[in-house]
């Protein structure tokens, strides 16, 4: 019908118009000043110019797609991750690339991709396949082997298209029958993979920006892997977002591993990988002799792994000593899987929030004092952050949690931390009306087994510091002797 013809014509016109617009922007690119000022007699510079123009075109097409998808929507999808951004980017070296942090099997996949002894059957170009099925081919009197330069070049071109990471746009090299020498192919390959890693790193950095309160990419991989392996059946709600860690409720999986007992309900504590909060906590780990030597050598992310490791060791010791506490299931970098204190996804209340009868309060107090003693005597640990916030009430008893900052008795400030713990405990139980609560200093003597005279607090503190110093000296001497 006439209307159809009209609309077709209109469509054509619109299209031509659009193409013209694009063409105009491309012309603009060609005449930009910086291109003119470059020395175009150099092949490399020329290649880079072409590449950057290609990138720019590509990015523009991404922008167009992005706009088309989003239209006028208030919530926009970003296509930023698809843009290329290596205008003249130097291949910055990969030294800081933390290979042992590459969890999941990406490594092996990648190495499969770049297998240098290429599989002959795989070359898609007909030409190549004909000449190269058995490694050599006979043309009249001539035998052409796989070492033939021309064949090898074509083969490299074919490989370039099929083997290099997806997203590397190499143009229609095969259509133009380009032959790449091994040397060029190899350096292209190297570049392609380092470029891919660089892209991943950039992407990761962006992801880290949002990791303040959520789960970052690394953590997500660890969680995915736990689910994949059947260690975790499902990841449920967030129990707590603290300054240093996020705690999440999960259901245990049914993986059949002899050494792994997975409770039905578990808690996962994820130490935050944003570092600011941890800086001021260095003192708890720096002077703990178990971690002292390692502390100096590590990068900040590794130090966070150490916090998780420390919590694991401490929980294990407590468990052995019979202190009610979460039981460690396993540790993956900064992610700690442990048993859940609570029922049906409802975490046990903190002592601070639990509603207790007066007899329960009394028992809770007695239990906390005895736990502190056990922690000191048997586990040789000082909690260092003990308060009604890190004690849970569950099954008619008190459970001790949050021991990543707990220190060995030999810690140069350990006794000061203990005094602080005692002060918190005494204050709290007094405030909820428990009778016969020990004074902080009395509790300190009771827990530590020391018999420091209680005259006034300042003097008490001085004595504590003196003891700490002499212990420190002892330790130093011991070290010197042994060395
Ligand atoms: P933070 O360093 O953020 O204080 P915690 O280890 O104290 O980390 O955990 C924060 C909160 O998460 C706790 O107060 C407690 O309510 C909850 N929680 C932690 N571990 C467990 C667990 N194993 N079972 C149940 N709840 C837990
Ligand atoms: Mn806590």
CSV table of C-alpha atoms and ligand atoms in Angstrom, one decimal:
chain,number,residue,atom,x,y,z
A,1,UNK,CA,0.0,0.0,0.0
A,2,UNK,CA,1.0,3.6,-0.4
A,3,UNK,CA,1.4,4.0,3.4
A,4,UNK,CA,3.9,1.1,3.5
A,5,UNK,CA,6.0,2.6,0.7
A,6,UNK,CA,5.9,5.8,2.5
A,7,UNK,CA,7.0,4.4,5.8
A,8,UNK,CA,9.8,2.4,4.1
A,9,UNK,CA,11.0,5.5,2.4
A,10,UNK,CA,10.9,7.3,5.7
A,11,UNK,CA,12.8,4.5,7.4
A,12,UNK,CA,15.5,4.7,4.7
A,13,UNK,CA,15.8,8.4,5.1
A,14,UNK,CA,16.1,8.1,8.8
A,15,UNK,CA,18.8,5.5,8.4
A,16,UNK,CA,20.8,7.6,6.0
A,17,UNK,CA,20.5,10.5,8.3
A,18,UNK,CA,21.8,8.4,11.2
A,19,UNK,CA,24.7,7.1,9.2
A,20,UNK,CA,25.5,10.5,8.2
A,21,UNK,CA,25.6,11.7,11.8
A,22,UNK,CA,28.0,8.9,12.7
A,23,UNK,CA,30.2,9.6,9.7
A,24,UNK,CA,30.4,13.2,10.8
A,25,UNK,CA,31.6,12.2,14.3
A,26,UNK,CA,34.2,9.9,12.7
A,27,UNK,CA,35.5,12.7,10.6
A,28,UNK,CA,35.9,14.7,13.7
A,29,UNK,CA,38.1,12.0,15.2
A,30,UNK,CA,40.3,12.0,12.2
A,31,UNK,CA,41.1,15.6,12.3
A,32,UNK,CA,41.7,15.9,16.0
A,33,UNK,CA,44.9,17.8,16.7
A,34,UNK,CA,46.9,15.3,18.6
A,35,UNK,CA,46.7,12.9,15.8
A,36,UNK,CA,48.2,15.5,13.4
A,37,UNK,CA,51.1,16.2,15.8
A,38,UNK,CA,52.2,12.6,15.9
A,39,UNK,CA,55.0,11.2,13.9
A,40,UNK,CA,53.3,8.9,11.5
A,41,UNK,CA,56.4,7.6,9.9
A,42,UNK,CA,56.7,5.2,12.8
A,43,UNK,CA,54.7,2.0,12.3
A,44,UNK,CA,54.0,1.5,16.0
A,45,UNK,CA,52.6,5.0,16.4
A,46,UNK,CA,50.6,4.5,13.3
A,47,UNK,CA,49.2,1.3,14.6
A,48,UNK,CA,48.4,2.9,17.9
A,49,UNK,CA,46.5,5.7,16.2
A,50,UNK,CA,44.5,3.2,14.2
A,51,UNK,CA,43.9,1.2,17.3
A,52,UNK,CA,42.7,4.2,19.3
A,53,UNK,CA,40.4,5.2,16.5
A,54,UNK,CA,39.0,1.7,16.4
A,55,UNK,CA,38.5,1.8,20.1
A,56,UNK,CA,36.8,5.1,19.9
A,57,UNK,CA,34.4,3.9,17.3
A,58,UNK,CA,33.8,0.8,19.3
A,59,UNK,CA,33.1,2.8,22.5
A,60,UNK,CA,30.8,5.1,20.6
A,61,UNK,CA,28.8,2.1,19.4
A,62,UNK,CA,28.6,0.9,23.0
A,63,UNK,CA,27.3,4.3,24.1
A,64,UNK,CA,24.7,4.1,21.4
A,65,UNK,CA,23.6,0.6,22.5
A,66,UNK,CA,23.6,1.9,26.1
A,67,UNK,CA,21.3,4.8,25.2
A,68,UNK,CA,19.1,2.5,23.3
A,69,UNK,CA,18.6,0.1,26.1
A,70,UNK,CA,18.1,2.8,28.7
A,71,UNK,CA,16.1,5.3,26.7
A,72,UNK,CA,14.5,7.6,29.3
A,73,UNK,CA,14.5,5.1,32.1
A,74,UNK,CA,15.4,6.6,35.5
A,75,UNK,CA,17.4,3.5,36.4
A,76,UNK,CA,20.2,3.2,33.9
A,77,UNK,CA,22.1,0.1,33.0
A,78,UNK,CA,25.8,0.9,32.6
A,79,UNK,CA,27.8,-0.6,29.8
A,80,UNK,CA,31.0,0.7,31.1
A,81,UNK,CA,32.5,-2.6,31.6
A,82,UNK,CA,32.3,-3.3,27.9
A,83,UNK,CA,34.2,-0.2,26.9
A,84,UNK,CA,37.8,-0.5,25.9
A,85,UNK,CA,40.0,1.9,27.7
A,86,UNK,CA,43.5,1.2,26.6
A,87,UNK,CA,44.3,4.2,24.6
A,88,UNK,CA,48.1,4.1,24.5
A,89,UNK,CA,48.0,2.2,27.8
A,90,UNK,CA,51.4,0.7,28.5
A,91,UNK,CA,51.4,-2.9,29.6
A,92,UNK,CA,51.9,-2.1,33.2
A,93,UNK,CA,53.7,-5.0,34.8
A,94,UNK,CA,51.9,-7.7,36.5
A,95,UNK,CA,54.0,-7.9,39.6
A,96,UNK,CA,51.3,-6.9,41.9
A,97,UNK,CA,49.0,-9.5,40.5
A,98,UNK,CA,48.3,-11.7,43.3
A,99,UNK,CA,48.3,-15.1,41.8
A,100,UNK,CA,47.5,-17.1,44.8
A,101,UNK,CA,44.4,-15.1,45.3
A,102,UNK,CA,43.0,-16.4,42.1
A,103,UNK,CA,40.5,-18.7,43.5
A,104,UNK,CA,38.4,-21.0,41.4
A,105,UNK,CA,39.7,-22.8,38.4
A,106,UNK,CA,40.2,-19.8,36.1
A,107,UNK,CA,43.9,-20.5,36.1
A,108,UNK,CA,43.6,-23.9,34.5
A,109,UNK,CA,41.0,-22.8,32.0
A,110,UNK,CA,43.3,-20.0,30.9
A,111,UNK,CA,46.2,-22.3,30.5
A,112,UNK,CA,44.1,-24.6,28.3
A,113,UNK,CA,43.4,-21.7,26.1
A,114,UNK,CA,46.9,-20.8,25.4
A,115,UNK,CA,48.2,-24.2,24.9
A,116,UNK,CA,51.1,-23.6,22.5
A,117,UNK,CA,51.2,-27.0,20.9
A,118,UNK,CA,48.2,-26.1,18.8
A,119,UNK,CA,45.8,-28.7,17.7
A,120,UNK,CA,45.9,-29.0,13.9
A,121,UNK,CA,42.4,-30.2,13.5
A,122,UNK,CA,41.0,-27.1,14.9
A,123,UNK,CA,41.8,-24.6,12.2
A,124,UNK,CA,38.7,-23.4,10.7
A,125,UNK,CA,40.0,-21.8,7.5
A,126,UNK,CA,39.6,-24.2,4.6
A,127,UNK,CA,42.9,-23.3,3.2
A,128,UNK,CA,44.7,-24.1,6.3
A,129,UNK,CA,43.0,-27.3,6.9
A,130,UNK,CA,43.8,-28.6,3.4
A,131,UNK,CA,47.4,-27.9,3.6
A,132,UNK,CA,47.8,-28.9,7.1
A,133,UNK,CA,45.9,-32.0,8.1
A,134,UNK,CA,48.8,-34.4,8.6
A,135,UNK,CA,51.6,-31.9,9.2
A,136,UNK,CA,52.7,-31.8,5.6
A,137,UNK,CA,51.2,-31.8,2.1
A,138,UNK,CA,52.5,-32.6,-1.4
A,139,UNK,CA,52.2,-30.1,-4.2
A,140,UNK,CA,53.5,-31.8,-7.3
A,141,UNK,CA,57.1,-32.5,-6.4
A,142,UNK,CA,57.1,-30.2,-3.5
A,143,UNK,CA,56.5,-31.2,0.0
A,144,UNK,CA,55.3,-28.5,2.2
A,145,UNK,CA,55.6,-29.0,6.0
A,146,UNK,CA,54.1,-27.2,8.9
A,147,UNK,CA,57.2,-25.2,9.1
A,148,UNK,CA,56.5,-23.5,5.9
A,149,UNK,CA,56.5,-19.8,6.6
A,150,UNK,CA,53.3,-19.0,4.7
A,151,UNK,CA,51.3,-21.8,6.2
A,152,UNK,CA,52.6,-21.0,9.6
A,153,UNK,CA,51.6,-17.4,9.1
A,154,UNK,CA,48.1,-18.2,8.1
A,155,UNK,CA,47.8,-20.7,10.9
A,156,UNK,CA,48.8,-18.0,13.3
A,157,UNK,CA,46.2,-15.7,11.9
A,158,UNK,CA,43.5,-18.3,12.3
A,159,UNK,CA,44.7,-18.9,15.8
A,160,UNK,CA,44.6,-15.3,16.6
A,161,UNK,CA,40.9,-15.2,15.9
A,162,UNK,CA,40.0,-18.4,17.6
A,163,UNK,CA,42.4,-18.7,20.5
A,164,UNK,CA,42.9,-15.3,22.0
A,165,UNK,CA,40.6,-14.1,24.7
A,166,UNK,CA,37.1,-13.1,23.6
A,167,UNK,CA,36.7,-9.4,23.2
A,168,UNK,CA,40.0,-8.8,21.7
A,169,UNK,CA,39.1,-7.3,18.3
A,170,UNK,CA,41.6,-8.1,15.7
A,171,UNK,CA,39.7,-7.2,12.6
A,172,UNK,CA,39.3,-9.3,9.6
A,173,UNK,CA,42.8,-10.5,9.3
A,174,UNK,CA,41.9,-13.8,7.7
A,175,UNK,CA,39.9,-12.2,5.0
A,176,UNK,CA,42.9,-10.1,4.0
A,177,UNK,CA,45.1,-13.2,4.1
A,178,UNK,CA,47.5,-11.7,6.6
A,179,UNK,CA,50.3,-14.0,7.7
A,180,UNK,CA,51.6,-13.5,11.2
A,181,UNK,CA,55.1,-14.6,12.1
A,182,UNK,CA,55.5,-16.6,15.3
A,183,UNK,CA,57.2,-13.7,17.0
A,184,UNK,CA,54.3,-11.3,16.3
A,185,UNK,CA,51.7,-13.9,17.2
A,186,UNK,CA,53.5,-14.6,20.5
A,187,UNK,CA,53.8,-11.0,21.5
A,188,UNK,CA,50.2,-10.4,20.5
A,189,UNK,CA,49.1,-13.3,22.7
A,190,UNK,CA,51.1,-12.0,25.6
A,191,UNK,CA,49.6,-8.6,25.2
A,192,UNK,CA,46.1,-10.0,24.9
A,193,UNK,CA,46.4,-11.8,28.2
A,194,UNK,CA,48.0,-9.1,30.1
A,195,UNK,CA,45.4,-6.7,28.7
A,196,UNK,CA,42.7,-9.1,29.9
A,197,UNK,CA,44.1,-9.3,33.3
A,198,UNK,CA,44.4,-5.5,33.5
A,199,UNK,CA,40.8,-5.3,32.5
A,200,UNK,CA,39.9,-7.7,35.3
A,201,UNK,CA,41.9,-5.7,37.8
A,202,UNK,CA,40.2,-2.4,36.8
A,203,UNK,CA,36.9,-4.1,37.0
A,204,UNK,CA,37.8,-5.5,40.4
A,205,UNK,CA,38.8,-2.1,41.7
A,206,UNK,CA,35.5,-0.8,40.7
A,207,UNK,CA,33.8,-3.6,42.5
A,208,UNK,CA,35.8,-2.9,45.6
A,209,UNK,CA,34.3,0.6,45.8
A,210,UNK,CA,30.9,-1.0,46.5
A,211,UNK,CA,32.3,-3.5,48.9
A,212,UNK,CA,32.0,-1.4,51.9
A,213,UNK,CA,28.7,-2.9,53.1
A,214,UNK,CA,28.1,-5.6,50.6
A,215,UNK,CA,30.0,-8.7,49.5
A,216,UNK,CA,32.8,-8.0,47.1
A,217,UNK,CA,33.8,-10.0,44.1
A,218,UNK,CA,36.5,-12.1,45.8
A,219,UNK,CA,34.1,-13.0,48.6
A,220,UNK,CA,31.3,-13.8,46.2
A,221,UNK,CA,33.7,-16.3,44.5
A,222,UNK,CA,34.5,-18.0,47.8
A,223,UNK,CA,30.8,-18.2,48.7
A,224,UNK,CA,30.0,-19.6,45.2
A,225,UNK,CA,32.6,-22.2,45.6
A,226,UNK,CA,31.4,-23.3,49.0
A,227,UNK,CA,28.0,-23.7,47.5
A,228,UNK,CA,29.3,-25.5,44.5
A,229,UNK,CA,31.2,-28.0,46.6
A,230,UNK,CA,28.2,-28.7,48.7
A,231,UNK,CA,29.8,-27.3,51.9
A,232,UNK,CA,27.0,-24.7,52.0
A,233,UNK,CA,23.5,-25.5,50.9
A,234,UNK,CA,22.2,-21.9,50.8
A,235,UNK,CA,23.2,-18.4,51.8
A,236,UNK,CA,20.5,-16.7,53.7
A,237,UNK,CA,20.1,-13.4,55.5
A,238,UNK,CA,22.7,-11.1,57.0
A,239,UNK,CA,22.8,-11.4,60.7
A,240,UNK,CA,25.1,-8.5,61.5
A,241,UNK,CA,27.0,-5.8,59.7
A,242,UNK,CA,29.8,-4.7,62.0
A,243,UNK,CA,32.7,-2.4,61.6
A,244,UNK,CA,35.1,-5.2,60.7
A,245,UNK,CA,32.9,-8.0,59.6
A,246,UNK,CA,29.7,-9.1,58.1
A,247,UNK,CA,28.0,-12.2,59.6
A,248,UNK,CA,25.6,-14.2,57.4
A,249,UNK,CA,23.4,-17.1,58.1
A,250,UNK,CA,23.8,-20.2,55.9
A,251,UNK,CA,22.4,-23.7,55.8
A,252,UNK,CA,25.1,-26.4,55.9
A,253,UNK,CA,25.4,-28.6,52.8
A,254,UNK,CA,25.7,-32.3,52.5
A,255,UNK,CA,29.2,-32.7,51.1
A,256,UNK,CA,30.6,-36.1,52.0
A,257,UNK,CA,34.0,-35.3,53.4
A,258,UNK,CA,35.4,-37.4,56.2
A,259,UNK,CA,37.1,-34.6,58.1
A,260,UNK,CA,34.3,-32.1,57.7
A,261,UNK,CA,31.4,-32.0,60.1
A,262,UNK,CA,29.0,-29.4,58.9
A,263,UNK,CA,26.1,-28.4,61.2
A,264,UNK,CA,22.7,-27.8,59.8
A,265,UNK,CA,22.8,-24.1,60.5
A,266,UNK,CA,26.0,-22.2,60.2
A,267,UNK,CA,27.2,-18.6,60.4
A,268,UNK,CA,29.7,-17.2,58.0
A,269,UNK,CA,31.9,-14.3,59.2
A,270,UNK,CA,33.3,-12.3,56.4
A,271,UNK,CA,36.1,-9.9,57.4
A,272,UNK,CA,35.8,-6.7,55.5
A,273,UNK,CA,38.4,-6.2,52.9
A,274,UNK,CA,38.2,-2.4,53.1
A,275,UNK,CA,41.0,-1.7,55.4
A,276,UNK,CA,40.4,1.5,57.2
A,277,UNK,CA,38.8,-0.1,60.3
A,278,UNK,CA,41.5,-2.6,60.7
A,279,UNK,CA,44.4,-0.1,60.8
A,280,UNK,CA,43.7,0.8,64.3
A,281,UNK,CA,43.5,-2.8,65.4
A,282,UNK,CA,47.0,-3.6,64.4
A,283,UNK,CA,48.1,-3.6,67.9
A,284,UNK,CA,46.2,-6.8,68.7
A,285,UNK,CA,48.1,-8.8,66.1
A,286,UNK,CA,51.4,-7.1,65.6
A,287,UNK,CA,52.6,-8.1,69.1
A,288,UNK,CA,51.1,-11.5,69.2
A,289,UNK,CA,54.1,-13.7,68.8
A,290,UNK,CA,52.2,-16.2,66.7
A,291,UNK,CA,51.7,-13.7,64.0
A,292,UNK,CA,54.6,-11.3,64.6
A,293,UNK,CA,57.0,-12.5,61.9
A,294,UNK,CA,54.4,-12.8,59.3
A,295,UNK,CA,52.8,-9.5,60.0
A,296,UNK,CA,55.7,-7.4,58.7
A,297,UNK,CA,55.9,-9.1,55.3
A,298,UNK,CA,52.3,-9.1,54.4
A,299,UNK,CA,50.2,-6.9,52.2
A,300,UNK,CA,47.0,-5.5,53.8
A,301,UNK,CA,44.7,-8.0,52.3
A,302,UNK,CA,46.8,-10.8,53.7
A,303,UNK,CA,46.6,-9.2,57.1
A,304,UNK,CA,42.9,-9.4,56.9
A,305,UNK,CA,43.2,-13.1,56.2
A,306,UNK,CA,45.3,-13.3,59.3
A,307,UNK,CA,42.4,-11.9,61.4
A,308,UNK,CA,40.2,-14.6,60.2
A,309,UNK,CA,42.9,-17.2,60.9
A,310,UNK,CA,43.4,-15.8,64.4
A,311,UNK,CA,39.7,-16.1,65.1
A,312,UNK,CA,39.8,-19.7,63.9
A,313,UNK,CA,42.8,-20.7,66.1
A,314,UNK,CA,41.3,-18.9,69.1
A,315,UNK,CA,37.9,-20.5,68.7
A,316,UNK,CA,39.5,-23.9,68.3
A,317,UNK,CA,41.4,-23.5,71.6
A,318,UNK,CA,38.3,-22.4,73.4
A,319,UNK,CA,36.3,-25.3,72.0
A,320,UNK,CA,39.0,-27.7,73.3
A,321,UNK,CA,38.8,-26.1,76.7
A,322,UNK,CA,35.1,-26.6,76.8
A,323,UNK,CA,34.1,-22.9,76.6
A,324,UNK,CA,30.7,-22.5,74.8
A,325,UNK,CA,31.5,-20.9,71.5
A,326,UNK,CA,30.9,-21.3,67.8
A,327,UNK,CA,32.7,-24.3,66.3
A,328,UNK,CA,34.9,-23.7,63.3
A,329,UNK,CA,33.9,-25.6,60.2
A,330,UNK,CA,36.4,-24.1,57.8
A,331,UNK,CA,38.4,-21.1,56.8
A,332,UNK,CA,38.8,-19.7,53.3
A,333,UNK,CA,41.0,-16.6,53.2
A,334,UNK,CA,38.9,-13.9,55.0
A,335,UNK,CA,35.8,-16.0,55.2
A,336,UNK,CA,35.2,-18.1,58.3
A,337,UNK,CA,32.5,-20.8,58.4
A,338,UNK,CA,31.3,-21.8,61.9
A,339,UNK,CA,28.4,-23.2,63.7
A,340,UNK,CA,25.4,-21.0,64.2
A,341,UNK,CA,24.4,-20.0,67.8
A,342,UNK,CA,20.6,-19.8,67.6
A,343,UNK,CA,17.6,-21.6,66.2
A,344,UNK,CA,15.8,-21.5,62.9
A,345,UNK,CA,17.8,-18.6,61.4
A,346,UNK,CA,17.2,-16.6,64.6
A,347,UNK,CA,20.6,-15.7,66.1
A,348,UNK,CA,20.8,-16.0,69.9
A,349,UNK,CA,20.4,-12.6,71.5
A,350,UNK,CA,23.4,-10.7,72.8
A,351,UNK,CA,23.6,-10.6,76.6
A,352,UNK,CA,22.9,-6.9,76.3
A,353,UNK,CA,19.5,-7.7,74.6
A,354,UNK,CA,18.5,-10.9,76.3
A,355,UNK,CA,15.6,-10.8,78.8
A,356,UNK,CA,16.7,-12.8,81.8
A,357,UNK,CA,15.2,-13.6,85.1
A,358,UNK,CA,17.3,-12.7,88.1
A,359,UNK,CA,18.4,-16.3,88.7
A,360,UNK,CA,19.4,-16.5,85.1
A,361,UNK,CA,21.4,-13.3,85.4
A,362,UNK,CA,23.1,-14.7,88.5
A,363,UNK,CA,24.1,-17.9,86.7
A,364,UNK,CA,25.2,-15.9,83.6
A,365,UNK,CA,27.6,-13.9,85.8
A,366,UNK,CA,29.1,-16.9,87.4
A,367,UNK,CA,29.5,-18.5,84.1
A,368,UNK,CA,31.2,-15.5,82.5
A,369,UNK,CA,33.7,-15.4,85.4
A,370,UNK,CA,34.5,-19.0,85.0
A,371,UNK,CA,34.8,-18.7,81.2
A,372,UNK,CA,37.3,-15.9,81.7
A,373,UNK,CA,39.3,-18.1,84.0
A,374,UNK,CA,39.3,-21.0,81.6
A,375,UNK,CA,40.2,-18.7,78.7
A,376,UNK,CA,43.1,-17.5,80.7
A,377,UNK,CA,44.3,-20.7,82.3
A,378,UNK,CA,43.7,-23.3,79.6
A,379,UNK,CA,43.6,-21.3,76.4
A,380,UNK,CA,46.2,-18.9,77.5
A,381,UNK,CA,44.2,-16.2,75.9
A,382,UNK,CA,42.7,-12.8,76.8
A,383,UNK,CA,39.6,-11.9,75.0
A,384,UNK,CA,40.4,-8.2,74.6
A,385,UNK,CA,36.9,-7.2,73.5
A,386,UNK,CA,34.8,-8.8,76.1
A,387,UNK,CA,31.5,-7.1,76.9
A,388,UNK,CA,27.7,-7.8,76.9
A,389,UNK,CA,27.9,-7.4,73.1
A,390,UNK,CA,30.2,-10.3,72.5
A,391,UNK,CA,28.4,-12.7,74.7
A,392,UNK,CA,25.3,-14.5,73.5
A,393,UNK,CA,22.5,-16.2,75.5
A,394,UNK,CA,21.5,-19.5,74.1
A,395,UNK,CA,20.2,-22.8,75.6
A,396,UNK,CA,20.3,-21.3,79.1
A,397,UNK,CA,23.9,-20.4,79.0
A,398,UNK,CA,26.4,-17.8,77.8
A,399,UNK,CA,28.4,-18.2,74.6
A,400,UNK,CA,31.5,-16.4,73.9
A,401,UNK,CA,32.1,-15.0,70.4
A,402,UNK,CA,34.2,-12.5,68.4
A,403,UNK,CA,37.7,-13.6,69.4
A,404,UNK,CA,39.7,-12.4,66.4
A,405,UNK,CA,41.4,-9.7,68.5
A,406,UNK,CA,42.0,-12.0,71.4
A,407,UNK,CA,45.7,-12.2,72.4
A,408,UNK,CA,48.2,-14.6,74.0
A,409,UNK,CA,49.0,-14.0,77.6
A,410,UNK,CA,52.5,-13.0,76.6
A,411,UNK,CA,51.2,-10.0,74.6
A,412,UNK,CA,52.9,-6.8,75.9
A,413,UNK,CA,49.6,-5.2,76.6
A,414,UNK,CA,47.6,-8.3,77.4
A,415,UNK,CA,47.1,-7.6,81.0
A,416,UNK,CA,45.8,-4.1,80.2
A,417,UNK,CA,43.3,-5.6,77.8
A,418,UNK,CA,42.3,-8.1,80.6
A,419,UNK,CA,41.7,-5.2,83.0
A,420,UNK,CA,39.5,-3.6,80.4
A,421,UNK,CA,37.5,-6.8,79.9
A,422,UNK,CA,37.1,-7.1,83.7
A,423,UNK,CA,35.8,-3.6,83.9
A,424,UNK,CA,33.2,-4.1,81.2
A,425,UNK,CA,32.0,-7.3,82.8
A,426,UNK,CA,31.8,-6.0,86.3
A,427,UNK,CA,30.0,-2.8,85.2
A,428,UNK,CA,27.5,-4.7,83.1
A,429,UNK,CA,26.5,-7.2,85.7
A,430,UNK,CA,26.3,-4.6,88.3
A,431,UNK,CA,24.0,-2.5,86.1
A,432,UNK,CA,21.6,-5.3,85.6
A,433,UNK,CA,21.3,-5.8,89.3
A,434,UNK,CA,23.3,-8.9,90.0
A,435,UNK,CA,24.3,-9.0,93.7
A,436,UNK,CA,27.9,-9.7,94.8
A,437,UNK,CA,29.6,-8.6,91.6
A,438,UNK,CA,33.3,-8.4,92.0
A,439,UNK,CA,35.1,-5.1,91.6
A,440,UNK,CA,37.0,-4.9,88.3
A,441,UNK,CA,40.4,-5.2,90.1
A,442,UNK,CA,39.2,-8.1,92.2
A,443,UNK,CA,37.9,-9.8,89.1
A,444,UNK,CA,41.3,-9.2,87.4
A,445,UNK,CA,43.1,-10.9,90.3
A,446,UNK,CA,40.6,-13.7,90.3
A,447,UNK,CA,41.0,-14.4,86.6
A,448,UNK,CA,44.7,-13.9,86.3
A,449,UNK,CA,45.6,-15.7,89.5
A,450,UNK,CA,47.8,-12.7,90.3
A,451,UNK,CA,47.6,-11.2,93.7
A,452,UNK,CA,48.1,-7.5,93.1
A,453,UNK,CA,47.4,-5.4,96.1
A,454,UNK,CA,44.2,-3.4,95.6
A,455,UNK,CA,44.8,0.0,97.1
A,456,UNK,CA,44.1,2.4,94.4
A,457,UNK,CA,43.5,1.9,90.7
A,458,UNK,CA,46.5,4.0,89.5
A,459,UNK,CA,48.9,2.0,91.5
A,460,UNK,CA,47.2,-1.2,90.3
A,461,UNK,CA,47.7,-0.2,86.7
A,462,UNK,CA,51.4,0.7,87.3
A,463,UNK,CA,52.0,-2.8,88.7
A,464,UNK,CA,50.3,-4.3,85.7
A,465,UNK,CA,52.6,-2.4,83.4
A,466,UNK,CA,55.6,-3.4,85.4
A,467,UNK,CA,54.6,-7.0,85.1
A,468,UNK,CA,54.1,-6.6,81.4
A,469,UNK,CA,57.5,-5.0,80.9
A,470,UNK,CA,59.3,-7.7,82.8
A,471,UNK,CA,57.5,-10.4,80.8
A,472,UNK,CA,58.5,-8.6,77.7
A,473,UNK,CA,62.1,-8.5,78.8
A,474,UNK,CA,62.0,-12.1,79.6
A,475,UNK,CA,60.7,-12.8,76.2
A,476,UNK,CA,63.4,-10.7,74.6
A,477,UNK,CA,66.1,-12.5,76.6
A,478,UNK,CA,64.7,-15.8,75.7
A,479,UNK,CA,64.8,-14.9,72.1
A,480,UNK,CA,68.4,-13.7,72.4
A,481,UNK,CA,69.4,-16.9,74.1
A,482,UNK,CA,67.8,-19.1,71.6
A,483,UNK,CA,69.2,-17.2,68.7
B,1,LIG,P1,32.0,-8.0,65.0
B,1,LIG,O1,33.4,-7.9,64.9
B,1,LIG,O2,31.3,-7.3,63.9
B,1,LIG,O3,31.5,-7.5,66.3
B,1,LIG,P2,31.0,-10.6,65.8
B,1,LIG,O4,31.8,-11.8,65.7
B,1,LIG,O5,30.8,-10.0,67.1
B,1,LIG,O6,31.7,-9.5,64.8
B,1,LIG,O7,29.6,-10.8,65.1
B,1,LIG,C1,28.7,-9.8,65.0
B,1,LIG,C2,27.3,-10.4,65.4
B,1,LIG,O8,26.9,-11.4,64.6
B,1,LIG,C3,27.3,-10.9,66.8
B,1,LIG,O9,27.0,-9.9,67.8
B,1,LIG,C4,26.2,-11.9,66.8
B,1,LIG,O10,25.0,-11.3,67.0
B,1,LIG,C5,26.3,-12.4,65.4
B,1,LIG,N1,27.0,-13.7,65.3
B,1,LIG,C6,28.4,-13.8,65.1
B,1,LIG,N2,28.7,-15.1,65.1
B,1,LIG,C7,27.6,-15.8,65.3
B,1,LIG,C8,27.3,-17.2,65.3
B,1,LIG,N3,28.3,-18.1,65.2
B,1,LIG,N4,26.0,-17.6,65.5
B,1,LIG,C9,25.1,-16.6,65.7
B,1,LIG,N5,25.3,-15.3,65.6
B,1,LIG,C10,26.5,-14.9,65.4
B,2,LIG,MN1,31.3,-8.3,68.1
